[in-house]
Amino acid sequence: MLQATAIKLPTADAVAVYAAAVIDHFDRPRNAGRLQPAPDVIEGSAGRRTDGVEFHFTARVAGDVIDAVRVRTFGCPHSVAAASWLSERLVGMTRAQLQQWQWREAAQALEVPTEKRGRLLVLEDAVRALARSWG
Amino acid sequence: MTAIYLDYAATTPIDPRVAERMIECLKPSGAHGNPSSAGHDFGRAARALVEKARAEVANLIGARPETIVWTSGATESNNLALFGAARFAADRGCHIVSAKTEHKAVLDVLKQLEREGFQVTYLKPDSGGIVSLEQVREALRADTVLVSLMHVNNEIGVIQDVGAVGRLCRERGVLLHVDAAQSAGKLPIDVEAMCIDLLSLTAHKIYGPKGVGALYVRRKPTPVGLRPLIYGGGQENGIRSGTLATHQIVGMGAAFAIAAKEREADVARIEALRERLWQGIAALGAVELNGHAQLRVANVLNVAFHGVEGESLQFACRELAMSAGSACSSASEEASYVLRALGRSDQVAQSSLRFSLGKYTTADDIDRAVDIVTREVRRLRALATGDGNQAANG
């Protein structure tokens, strides 16, 4: 069972509960950065900083699977954690799997509260954009 | 590692000397009598302590003791001042002038007064957070009965020249209310020289207890008329009924007495620490001070951090106890209304942090805070841009 840590949000009375996995991925984000452009590197982005969240994935394709991923994230702790968590799972995925990946998987795994789920829709958009850039 | 407390503008720890005086009241041999019980020694002893504290509070603001009314805090003082004065003066006029950046304990009262038929002009401060005298002058109408402006803004720490506004209001026969919750004990206040008619005070921002405050109500040449909010036993000349909490009041008096003696030395030390914090943070680059650079109190530093998201910034710096915006802001996810009133975008307002120092802040606290903020801002910026995290494709 995931342990939760209560942390006070910037805005006064509301208290956010970040699941332990969120804290782990926020404090130690996996696969942060970007791959150099190359013929075997695909990329996909979604979101805008002025809207509070932005994801940019770069991935290397080897054969018909992804074999390396990097991600850049601007956003709240749930956004940072979701992108990091997802980046590990993208390795080994096929194009079809990218096209089918659903935001609810991240919401469940990271116990993302309802009011934050909009960020995961943007994450899903970034994954679809990655799939589209894959030939 | 214990969190470093940098949220003194939200509240302060109680000075041990204040706590000692309060504890004396709470002991069996202390002052348990009702200060209104003039007929016996127990009541008279408590009354004596209350009146001593009243003099201590009055002394810090250049007032006479009989002008001080005890309340439960600055929020109640603001409510009493605004509802009290507006409703009393309603037959003379129904216009009030204030500012968009006032504390919610003023703005929400004004909203309620608007529902009751008053008209309020909310002046927009300049990008430094200051409302000009000209703006106030232009806003005054024949039916203006009250102006309410805070002396120091709680979010950005900027100082309003309430003395100049006071003199203008006095000329025009308009009452001036000043919320001094963040300025008492930090800036010199002389209510008579500043022509202030009503002044809200609290104990818990200057090392006194929570739950007690005061309202200065000018008495001479003519007493300011107020409709009470709380009716009952007629204490405080009928302005604010309710048995006086001797120990709380003693605490407030003690805090104000200490502030009178130690303000200058404390402010000088805190200003130097604040400067140290700012220099350390400014070295990051792409940061901006929120609020006027010079017209500010020593203890507040509100900084916008470009290139980082606000909630992540605050969570990443969770070893620091501080605020993004005001501790009294609403629970919504909206960015600070004060910073938006200065013209900051929602995003920049949300990526801002308020650091507020106090007399127990040490140089080591500041150096650790600089290290934490610097490390985390760099980390979050790199996470967003990918700089420093480029992977070769080998």
Short mmCIF file of C-alpha atoms in Angstrom, two decimals:
data_model
loop_
_atom_site.label_atom_id
_atom_site.label_comp_id
_atom_site.label_asym_id
_atom_site.label_seq_id
_atom_site.Cartn_x
_atom_site.Cartn_y
_atom_site.Cartn_z
CA MET A 1 0.00 0.00 0.00
CA LEU A 2 1.40 3.35 -1.00
CA GLN A 3 2.23 5.60 1.89
CA ALA A 4 1.17 9.15 1.54
CA THR A 5 2.83 12.31 2.72
CA ALA A 6 0.63 15.30 3.43
CA ILE A 7 2.15 18.55 2.29
CA LYS A 8 0.72 22.01 2.49
CA LEU A 9 -0.10 23.48 -0.91
CA PRO A 10 0.93 27.05 -1.70
CA THR A 11 -2.64 28.19 -1.24
CA ALA A 12 -3.40 28.08 2.43
CA ASP A 13 -6.07 25.68 3.63
CA ALA A 14 -5.91 23.07 0.92
CA VAL A 15 -3.59 20.21 1.73
CA ALA A 16 -2.25 18.10 -1.14
CA VAL A 17 -1.49 14.49 -0.57
CA TYR A 18 1.38 13.31 -2.69
CA ALA A 19 1.69 9.54 -2.92
CA ALA A 20 5.10 8.16 -2.04
CA ALA A 21 5.68 7.27 -5.70
CA VAL A 22 5.02 10.88 -6.71
CA ILE A 23 7.55 12.13 -4.18
CA ASP A 24 10.08 9.55 -5.35
CA HIS A 25 9.74 10.47 -9.03
CA PHE A 26 9.65 14.19 -8.27
CA ASP A 27 12.79 14.10 -6.13
CA ARG A 28 14.59 11.66 -8.47
CA PRO A 29 13.12 12.05 -11.94
CA ARG A 30 14.13 9.30 -14.35
CA ASN A 31 15.32 9.88 -17.91
CA ALA A 32 15.41 13.67 -17.63
CA GLY A 33 16.81 15.54 -20.60
CA ARG A 34 16.71 15.14 -24.36
CA LEU A 35 18.32 13.00 -27.01
CA GLN A 36 20.29 14.65 -29.77
CA PRO A 37 18.39 14.84 -33.06
CA ALA A 38 19.23 11.83 -35.24
CA PRO A 39 17.52 9.75 -37.93
CA ASP A 40 16.46 7.18 -35.32
CA VAL A 41 15.22 9.75 -32.78
CA ILE A 42 11.57 10.71 -32.60
CA GLU A 43 10.00 13.48 -30.54
CA GLY A 44 6.62 14.55 -29.25
CA SER A 45 5.46 17.54 -27.20
CA ALA A 46 2.26 18.86 -25.69
CA GLY A 47 1.17 21.65 -23.40
CA ARG A 48 2.35 25.22 -22.87
CA ARG A 49 4.13 26.81 -19.97
CA THR A 50 1.57 29.60 -19.81
CA ASP A 51 -1.02 26.87 -19.17
CA GLY A 52 1.12 25.46 -16.36
CA VAL A 53 2.28 22.20 -17.93
CA GLU A 54 4.53 21.19 -20.81
CA PHE A 55 6.06 17.83 -21.78
CA HIS A 56 8.68 17.11 -24.39
CA PHE A 57 9.68 13.52 -25.11
CA THR A 58 12.55 12.36 -27.27
CA ALA A 59 12.96 8.65 -27.93
CA ARG A 60 15.29 6.42 -29.92
CA VAL A 61 13.73 3.74 -32.05
CA ALA A 62 15.55 0.46 -32.63
CA GLY A 63 13.72 -1.90 -34.93
CA ASP A 64 10.08 -1.59 -34.00
CA VAL A 65 10.47 -0.66 -30.33
CA ILE A 66 11.70 2.29 -28.35
CA ASP A 67 15.02 1.61 -26.71
CA ALA A 68 15.78 4.91 -24.98
CA VAL A 69 13.71 7.84 -23.75
CA ARG A 70 14.33 11.25 -22.36
CA VAL A 71 11.73 13.75 -21.13
CA ARG A 72 11.65 17.45 -20.27
CA THR A 73 8.85 18.58 -17.97
CA PHE A 74 7.54 21.93 -16.81
CA GLY A 75 4.73 21.50 -14.32
CA CYS A 76 3.52 20.58 -10.87
CA PRO A 77 4.90 17.64 -8.85
CA HIS A 78 2.24 15.29 -10.27
CA SER A 79 3.26 16.30 -13.81
CA VAL A 80 6.97 15.80 -13.15
CA ALA A 81 6.33 12.44 -11.49
CA ALA A 82 3.96 11.20 -14.20
CA ALA A 83 6.42 12.02 -16.98
CA SER A 84 9.26 10.30 -15.12
CA TRP A 85 7.13 7.24 -14.31
CA LEU A 86 5.94 6.99 -17.91
CA SER A 87 9.43 7.42 -19.38
CA GLU A 88 10.49 4.10 -17.85
CA ARG A 89 7.46 2.34 -19.29
CA LEU A 90 7.93 3.76 -22.79
CA VAL A 91 11.16 1.78 -23.22
CA GLY A 92 10.22 -1.38 -25.10
CA MET A 93 6.93 0.00 -26.42
CA THR A 94 5.85 -0.33 -30.03
CA ARG A 95 4.22 2.42 -32.06
CA ALA A 96 0.84 0.79 -31.59
CA GLN A 97 1.31 0.80 -27.82
CA LEU A 98 2.12 4.51 -27.91
CA GLN A 99 -1.07 5.14 -29.85
CA GLN A 100 -3.09 3.25 -27.25
CA TRP A 101 -1.51 4.45 -24.02
CA GLN A 102 -4.12 5.95 -21.67
CA TRP A 103 -3.70 8.63 -19.01
CA ARG A 104 -5.71 6.62 -16.47
CA GLU A 105 -2.81 4.23 -16.04
CA ALA A 106 -0.67 7.06 -14.63
CA ALA A 107 -3.56 8.45 -12.59
CA GLN A 108 -4.04 5.12 -10.87
CA ALA A 109 -0.40 4.26 -10.35
CA LEU A 110 0.40 7.67 -8.87
CA GLU A 111 -2.95 8.29 -7.11
CA VAL A 112 -3.35 11.58 -8.94
CA PRO A 113 -6.28 13.58 -7.51
CA THR A 114 -9.17 14.55 -9.77
CA GLU A 115 -8.26 18.23 -9.97
CA LYS A 116 -4.81 17.34 -11.35
CA ARG A 117 -5.91 14.88 -14.00
CA GLY A 118 -6.00 17.52 -16.71
CA ARG A 119 -2.19 17.42 -16.68
CA LEU A 120 -2.32 13.71 -17.53
CA LEU A 121 -4.48 14.44 -20.56
CA VAL A 122 -1.66 16.68 -21.76
CA LEU A 123 0.80 13.84 -21.07
CA GLU A 124 -1.33 11.53 -23.21
CA ASP A 125 -1.28 14.18 -25.97
CA ALA A 126 2.53 14.20 -25.82
CA VAL A 127 2.61 10.41 -26.17
CA ARG A 128 0.30 10.59 -29.20
CA ALA A 129 2.55 13.25 -30.72
CA LEU A 130 5.53 10.92 -30.18
CA ALA A 131 3.63 8.14 -31.97
CA ARG A 132 2.82 10.43 -34.90
CA SER A 133 6.48 11.37 -35.34
CA TRP A 134 7.35 7.67 -35.54
CA GLY A 135 7.10 7.46 -39.32
CA MET B 1 16.59 18.05 9.17
CA THR B 2 14.26 20.56 10.84
CA ALA B 3 12.49 22.93 8.49
CA ILE B 4 13.85 26.48 8.49
CA TYR B 5 11.15 28.95 9.53
CA LEU B 6 10.90 31.83 7.07
CA ASP B 7 7.22 32.66 7.48
CA TYR B 8 7.31 35.38 10.11
CA ALA B 9 4.84 37.48 8.15
CA ALA B 10 2.29 34.70 8.66
CA THR B 11 2.96 34.52 12.38
CA THR B 12 5.80 34.65 14.88
CA PRO B 13 6.88 32.46 17.76
CA ILE B 14 6.13 33.98 21.17
CA ASP B 15 9.05 35.79 22.77
CA PRO B 16 9.93 33.84 25.96
CA ARG B 17 9.70 37.08 27.95
CA VAL B 18 6.13 37.54 26.70
CA ALA B 19 5.26 33.94 27.53
CA GLU B 20 6.63 34.41 31.05
CA ARG B 21 4.37 37.39 31.71
CA MET B 22 1.38 35.51 30.34
CA ILE B 23 2.13 32.41 32.41
CA GLU B 24 2.26 34.53 35.56
CA CYS B 25 -1.34 35.53 34.87
CA LEU B 26 -2.41 31.92 34.44
CA LYS B 27 -0.95 30.62 37.70
CA PRO B 28 -3.23 30.15 40.73
CA SER B 29 -1.67 33.23 42.29
CA GLY B 30 -1.98 35.07 39.00
CA ALA B 31 -4.63 37.43 37.72
CA HIS B 32 -7.75 35.29 37.34
CA GLY B 33 -10.14 38.04 38.31
CA ASN B 34 -12.51 39.63 35.82
CA PRO B 35 -11.05 43.05 34.98
CA SER B 36 -14.60 44.44 35.03
CA SER B 37 -15.05 43.41 38.68
CA ALA B 38 -14.10 46.71 40.24
CA GLY B 39 -15.53 45.75 43.62
CA HIS B 40 -12.75 43.43 44.80
CA ASP B 41 -8.98 43.03 44.69
CA PHE B 42 -9.05 40.15 42.24
CA GLY B 43 -10.81 42.25 39.63
CA ARG B 44 -8.79 45.36 40.38
CA ALA B 45 -5.50 43.44 40.05
CA ALA B 46 -6.53 42.14 36.65
CA ARG B 47 -7.72 45.60 35.66
CA ALA B 48 -4.34 47.08 36.60
CA LEU B 49 -2.57 44.58 34.32
CA VAL B 50 -4.97 45.34 31.47
CA GLU B 51 -4.41 49.08 31.81
CA LYS B 52 -0.64 48.64 31.92
CA ALA B 53 -0.83 46.68 28.68
CA ARG B 54 -3.09 49.32 27.16
CA ALA B 55 -0.41 51.93 27.86
CA GLU B 56 2.26 49.66 26.36
CA VAL B 57 0.31 49.25 23.14
CA ALA B 58 -0.55 52.96 22.96
CA ASN B 59 3.06 53.93 23.50
CA LEU B 60 4.26 52.06 20.41
CA ILE B 61 1.95 54.04 18.14
CA GLY B 62 2.17 57.48 19.77
CA ALA B 63 -1.36 57.30 21.14
CA ARG B 64 -2.96 57.86 24.52
CA PRO B 65 -4.08 54.71 26.34
CA GLU B 66 -7.78 55.63 26.33
CA THR B 67 -7.82 55.38 22.52
CA ILE B 68 -7.02 51.63 22.52
CA VAL B 69 -9.87 49.10 22.23
CA TRP B 70 -9.04 45.42 22.79
CA THR B 71 -10.15 42.92 20.14
CA SER B 72 -9.39 39.31 19.20
CA GLY B 73 -6.95 40.32 16.49
CA ALA B 74 -6.42 42.54 13.47
CA THR B 75 -9.18 40.79 11.53
CA GLU B 76 -11.72 41.80 14.17
CA SER B 77 -10.16 45.26 14.40
CA ASN B 78 -10.57 45.70 10.63
CA ASN B 79 -14.16 44.49 10.81
CA LEU B 80 -14.95 46.85 13.70
CA ALA B 81 -13.23 49.81 12.07
CA LEU B 82 -14.86 49.41 8.65
CA PHE B 83 -18.35 48.18 9.58
CA GLY B 84 -18.34 50.42 12.63
CA ALA B 85 -17.30 53.65 10.93
CA ALA B 86 -19.23 53.11 7.68
CA ARG B 87 -22.50 52.24 9.37
CA PHE B 88 -22.12 55.12 11.83
CA ALA B 89 -21.50 57.58 8.99
CA ALA B 90 -24.06 56.13 6.57
CA ASP B 91 -26.35 59.16 6.79
CA ARG B 92 -23.48 61.45 5.73
CA GLY B 93 -22.30 59.43 2.78
CA CYS B 94 -21.82 55.96 1.42
CA HIS B 95 -18.52 56.02 -0.49
CA ILE B 96 -15.34 54.30 0.65
CA VAL B 97 -11.87 54.32 -0.94
CA SER B 98 -9.46 51.43 -0.56
CA ALA B 99 -6.97 49.42 -2.65
CA LYS B 100 -7.03 46.14 -4.57
CA THR B 101 -4.09 44.83 -2.59
CA GLU B 102 -5.57 45.09 0.90
CA HIS B 103 -5.75 42.03 3.12
CA LYS B 104 -8.84 39.83 2.82
CA ALA B 105 -9.85 41.02 6.30
CA VAL B 106 -10.43 44.41 4.67
CA LEU B 107 -11.54 43.40 1.15
CA ASP B 108 -14.16 40.91 2.31
CA VAL B 109 -15.59 43.46 4.76
CA LEU B 110 -15.79 46.03 1.94
CA LYS B 111 -17.57 43.47 -0.27
CA GLN B 112 -20.15 43.01 2.45
CA LEU B 113 -20.53 46.79 2.82
CA GLU B 114 -21.15 46.96 -0.94
CA ARG B 115 -23.96 44.45 -0.49
CA GLU B 116 -25.36 46.78 2.17
CA GLY B 117 -25.44 49.68 -0.31
CA PHE B 118 -22.04 51.30 0.09
CA GLN B 119 -19.91 52.11 -2.94
CA VAL B 120 -16.24 51.26 -2.85
CA THR B 121 -13.44 52.49 -5.11
CA TYR B 122 -10.58 50.00 -5.18
CA LEU B 123 -7.43 51.80 -6.26
CA LYS B 124 -4.95 49.88 -8.37
CA PRO B 125 -1.37 50.24 -7.13
CA ASP B 126 1.54 50.83 -9.47
CA SER B 127 3.84 47.98 -10.48
CA GLY B 128 5.74 48.47 -7.22
CA GLY B 129 2.57 47.95 -5.18
CA ILE B 130 2.16 51.57 -4.02
CA VAL B 131 -0.99 53.68 -4.31
CA SER B 132 -0.17 57.34 -4.96
CA LEU B 133 -1.53 60.30 -3.07
CA GLU B 134 -2.90 61.60 -6.38
CA GLN B 135 -4.91 58.44 -6.87
CA VAL B 136 -6.48 58.89 -3.44
CA ARG B 137 -7.15 62.58 -4.05
CA GLU B 138 -8.88 61.86 -7.37
CA ALA B 139 -10.98 59.10 -5.85
CA LEU B 140 -12.38 61.24 -3.02
CA ARG B 141 -15.95 62.43 -3.58
CA ALA B 142 -18.30 64.64 -1.66
CA ASP B 143 -19.92 61.54 -0.18
CA THR B 144 -16.69 59.73 0.78
CA VAL B 145 -16.75 58.85 4.46
CA LEU B 146 -13.77 56.53 4.82
CA VAL B 147 -10.42 55.61 3.29
CA SER B 148 -8.78 52.31 4.24
CA LEU B 149 -5.16 51.59 3.29
CA MET B 150 -2.69 49.16 4.80
CA HIS B 151 0.59 50.55 6.07
CA VAL B 152 2.67 47.55 4.93
CA ASN B 153 1.48 44.92 2.47
CA ASN B 154 1.64 41.43 3.94
CA GLU B 155 2.62 39.69 0.69
CA ILE B 156 5.27 42.00 -0.74
CA GLY B 157 6.27 44.14 2.22
CA VAL B 158 5.92 47.52 0.50
CA ILE B 159 5.27 50.63 2.58
CA GLN B 160 2.39 53.00 1.89
CA ASP B 161 2.85 56.65 2.93
CA VAL B 162 -0.23 56.65 5.12
CA GLY B 163 0.85 59.89 6.81
CA ALA B 164 0.46 61.82 3.55
CA VAL B 165 -2.91 60.17 2.97
CA GLY B 166 -3.89 60.98 6.54
CA ARG B 167 -3.18 64.67 6.11
CA LEU B 168 -5.21 64.73 2.88
CA CYS B 169 -8.12 62.94 4.52
CA ARG B 170 -8.02 65.25 7.53
CA GLU B 171 -8.26 68.27 5.21
CA ARG B 172 -11.25 66.73 3.47
CA GLY B 173 -13.04 65.57 6.61
CA VAL B 174 -12.74 61.89 5.64
CA LEU B 175 -11.79 59.18 8.12
CA LEU B 176 -8.60 57.19 7.51
CA HIS B 177 -8.34 53.59 8.66
CA VAL B 178 -4.93 51.91 8.49
CA ASP B 179 -4.28 48.19 8.86
CA ALA B 180 -0.95 48.18 10.71
CA ALA B 181 -0.76 44.42 11.32
CA GLN B 182 2.51 44.15 9.40
CA SER B 183 4.04 47.50 10.37
CA ALA B 184 3.67 47.84 14.15
CA GLY B 185 7.01 47.01 15.71
CA LYS B 186 8.74 47.23 12.33
CA LEU B 187 8.21 50.86 11.32
CA PRO B 188 7.78 53.93 13.50
CA ILE B 189 4.10 54.86 13.87
CA ASP B 190 2.73 58.12 15.25
CA VAL B 191 -1.03 58.12 14.79
CA GLU B 192 -1.38 61.81 15.63
CA ALA B 193 1.36 63.06 13.30
CA MET B 194 0.05 60.72 10.59
CA CYS B 195 -3.54 61.94 11.08
CA ILE B 196 -4.81 58.37 11.40
CA ASP B 197 -8.31 57.93 12.80
CA LEU B 198 -8.49 54.13 13.11
CA LEU B 199 -5.55 51.73 13.27
CA SER B 200 -5.71 47.92 13.42
CA LEU B 201 -3.11 46.06 15.46
CA THR B 202 -2.34 42.45 16.28
CA ALA B 203 0.03 40.74 18.69
CA HIS B 204 1.00 37.61 16.82
CA LYS B 205 3.11 39.30 14.14
CA ILE B 206 5.51 40.71 16.75
CA TYR B 207 6.19 37.78 19.04
CA GLY B 208 2.98 38.06 21.03
CA PRO B 209 0.15 35.51 21.30
CA LYS B 210 -2.47 34.79 18.67
CA GLY B 211 -6.06 35.67 19.49
CA VAL B 212 -5.58 39.24 20.67
CA GLY B 213 -5.39 42.58 18.92
CA ALA B 214 -6.46 46.17 19.28
CA LEU B 215 -8.07 49.01 17.43
CA TYR B 216 -6.84 52.58 17.90
CA VAL B 217 -9.84 54.89 17.81
CA ARG B 218 -9.07 58.60 17.72
CA ARG B 219 -10.69 60.52 20.55
CA LYS B 220 -9.59 64.11 20.09
CA PRO B 221 -10.75 66.61 18.98
CA THR B 222 -13.93 64.56 18.47
CA PRO B 223 -14.20 60.82 19.01
CA VAL B 224 -14.57 58.74 15.87
CA GLY B 225 -18.08 57.31 15.82
CA LEU B 226 -18.32 53.52 15.55
CA ARG B 227 -21.28 51.19 15.60
CA PRO B 228 -20.18 48.19 17.69
CA LEU B 229 -20.11 44.71 16.22
CA ILE B 230 -20.33 42.87 19.51
CA TYR B 231 -22.91 43.79 22.12
CA GLY B 232 -23.16 42.55 25.67
CA GLY B 233 -21.56 43.64 28.90
CA GLY B 234 -20.53 47.06 27.60
CA GLN B 235 -16.78 46.63 28.09
CA GLU B 236 -14.38 48.96 26.29
CA ASN B 237 -16.85 51.86 26.61
CA GLY B 238 -19.48 49.82 24.83
CA ILE B 239 -17.41 49.60 21.66
CA ARG B 240 -16.48 45.95 22.14
CA SER B 241 -18.26 43.88 24.74
CA GLY B 242 -16.88 40.70 26.22
CA THR B 243 -14.81 39.84 29.27
CA LEU B 244 -11.23 40.88 28.70
CA ALA B 245 -8.72 38.04 28.46
CA THR B 246 -6.14 39.38 30.88
CA HIS B 247 -3.37 36.92 29.98
CA GLN B 248 -3.78 37.58 26.24
CA ILE B 249 -3.80 41.33 26.74
CA VAL B 250 -0.77 41.18 29.02
CA GLY B 251 0.98 39.19 26.27
CA MET B 252 0.18 41.83 23.69
CA GLY B 253 1.36 44.62 25.98
CA ALA B 254 4.60 42.81 26.74
CA ALA B 255 5.26 42.19 23.02
CA PHE B 256 4.63 45.85 22.21
CA ALA B 257 6.86 47.04 25.06
CA ILE B 258 9.70 44.82 23.86
CA ALA B 259 9.19 46.03 20.29
CA ALA B 260 9.41 49.66 21.40
CA LYS B 261 12.84 49.00 22.91
CA GLU B 262 14.26 46.55 20.39
CA ARG B 263 12.70 47.53 17.06
CA GLU B 264 15.63 49.49 15.66
CA ALA B 265 18.27 46.90 16.47
CA ASP B 266 16.07 44.02 15.24
CA VAL B 267 15.23 45.78 12.00
CA ALA B 268 18.88 46.53 11.23
CA ARG B 269 19.91 42.92 11.77
CA ILE B 270 16.97 41.51 9.83
CA GLU B 271 17.54 43.89 6.93
CA ALA B 272 21.12 42.66 6.58
CA LEU B 273 19.94 39.05 6.59
CA ARG B 274 17.25 39.82 4.04
CA GLU B 275 19.83 41.43 1.78
CA ARG B 276 22.02 38.33 2.16
CA LEU B 277 19.09 36.15 1.14
CA TRP B 278 18.29 38.34 -1.85
CA GLN B 279 21.89 38.46 -3.08
CA GLY B 280 22.11 34.69 -2.83
CA ILE B 281 18.88 34.18 -4.74
CA ALA B 282 19.56 36.89 -7.33
CA ALA B 283 22.76 35.07 -8.32
CA LEU B 284 20.50 32.41 -9.88
CA GLY B 285 19.44 34.80 -12.60
CA ALA B 286 15.95 35.08 -14.11
CA VAL B 287 14.44 36.08 -10.76
CA GLU B 288 12.54 39.26 -10.01
CA LEU B 289 11.71 41.12 -6.86
CA ASN B 290 7.97 41.60 -6.40
CA GLY B 291 7.21 45.05 -5.03
CA HIS B 292 9.03 48.35 -4.79
CA ALA B 293 12.75 47.85 -4.32
CA GLN B 294 13.26 50.63 -1.75
CA LEU B 295 9.93 51.35 -0.06
CA ARG B 296 9.78 48.08 1.80
CA VAL B 297 10.06 46.69 5.31
CA ALA B 298 13.16 44.81 6.32
CA ASN B 299 11.67 41.39 6.90
CA VAL B 300 9.75 40.51 3.71
CA LEU B 301 11.19 39.31 0.40
CA ASN B 302 8.82 38.21 -2.36
CA VAL B 303 10.57 36.80 -5.41
CA ALA B 304 9.30 35.59 -8.78
CA PHE B 305 11.30 32.67 -10.18
CA HIS B 306 11.11 32.44 -13.97
CA GLY B 307 11.25 29.04 -15.64
CA VAL B 308 9.83 27.03 -12.74
CA GLU B 309 6.27 26.03 -11.90
CA GLY B 310 5.02 27.33 -8.57
CA GLU B 311 3.73 24.20 -6.86
CA SER B 312 6.86 22.27 -7.81
CA LEU B 313 9.00 25.13 -6.54
CA GLN B 314 7.29 25.18 -3.19
CA PHE B 315 7.33 21.38 -2.82
CA ALA B 316 10.97 21.17 -3.88
CA CYS B 317 11.85 23.73 -1.20
CA ARG B 318 9.81 22.03 1.50
CA GLU B 319 12.70 22.19 3.95
CA LEU B 320 11.84 25.91 4.11
CA ALA B 321 8.66 26.98 5.91
CA MET B 322 7.43 29.91 3.88
CA SER B 323 4.47 31.07 1.81
CA ALA B 324 3.60 31.42 -1.79
CA GLY B 325 1.45 34.52 -1.45
CA SER B 326 -0.41 35.07 1.79
CA ALA B 327 -1.21 32.51 4.47
CA CYS B 328 -4.69 34.02 4.51
CA SER B 329 -5.39 33.61 0.80
CA SER B 330 -8.29 31.47 -0.29
CA ALA B 331 -7.92 27.77 -0.73
CA SER B 332 -8.43 28.02 -4.49
CA GLU B 333 -5.56 27.40 -6.87
CA GLU B 334 -5.65 31.02 -8.00
CA ALA B 335 -2.43 32.91 -8.06
CA SER B 336 -1.93 35.74 -5.58
CA TYR B 337 -4.36 38.60 -6.21
CA VAL B 338 -1.76 41.02 -4.85
CA LEU B 339 0.84 39.98 -7.41
CA ARG B 340 -1.75 40.04 -10.18
CA ALA B 341 -2.70 43.58 -9.15
CA LEU B 342 0.95 44.56 -9.70
CA GLY B 343 0.59 43.35 -13.26
CA ARG B 344 2.28 39.97 -12.85
CA SER B 345 0.92 37.21 -15.10
CA ASP B 346 -0.81 34.27 -13.40
CA GLN B 347 2.17 32.09 -14.16
CA VAL B 348 4.76 34.46 -12.69
CA ALA B 349 2.54 35.11 -9.67
CA GLN B 350 2.27 31.36 -9.07
CA SER B 351 6.03 30.95 -9.34
CA SER B 352 6.65 33.46 -6.58
CA LEU B 353 7.67 32.80 -3.03
CA ARG B 354 7.41 35.03 0.01
CA PHE B 355 10.30 34.72 2.46
CA SER B 356 9.73 36.57 5.72
CA LEU B 357 12.42 36.79 8.37
CA GLY B 358 12.29 37.53 12.06
CA LYS B 359 14.35 38.15 15.11
CA TYR B 360 15.23 34.47 15.56
CA THR B 361 16.45 34.06 11.96
CA THR B 362 20.18 33.34 11.81
CA ALA B 363 22.81 33.81 9.12
CA ASP B 364 23.07 30.02 8.97
CA ASP B 365 19.32 29.80 8.25
CA ILE B 366 19.79 32.22 5.37
CA ASP B 367 22.79 30.41 3.93
CA ARG B 368 20.96 27.09 4.07
CA ALA B 369 17.89 28.68 2.48
CA VAL B 370 20.01 30.07 -0.35
CA ASP B 371 21.57 26.64 -0.91
CA ILE B 372 18.20 24.91 -1.00
CA VAL B 373 16.51 27.44 -3.27
CA THR B 374 19.49 27.62 -5.62
CA ARG B 375 19.79 23.85 -5.89
CA GLU B 376 16.10 23.24 -6.45
CA VAL B 377 15.50 26.09 -8.90
CA ARG B 378 18.45 24.92 -11.00
CA ARG B 379 17.19 21.37 -10.87
CA LEU B 380 13.64 22.29 -11.91
CA ARG B 381 14.83 24.59 -14.67
CA ALA B 382 17.13 21.87 -16.04
CA LEU B 383 14.22 19.42 -15.88
CA ALA B 384 12.17 21.78 -18.04
CA THR B 385 14.81 22.77 -20.59
CA GLY B 386 16.89 19.61 -20.74
CA ASP B 387 20.04 21.72 -20.40
CA GLY B 388 22.77 19.82 -18.63
CA ASN B 389 20.79 16.64 -19.20
CA GLN B 390 21.53 16.02 -22.86
CA ALA B 391 22.21 12.38 -23.49
CA ALA B 392 24.49 11.26 -26.22
CA ASN B 393 22.94 8.66 -28.44
CA GLY B 394 25.55 6.00 -27.85
#
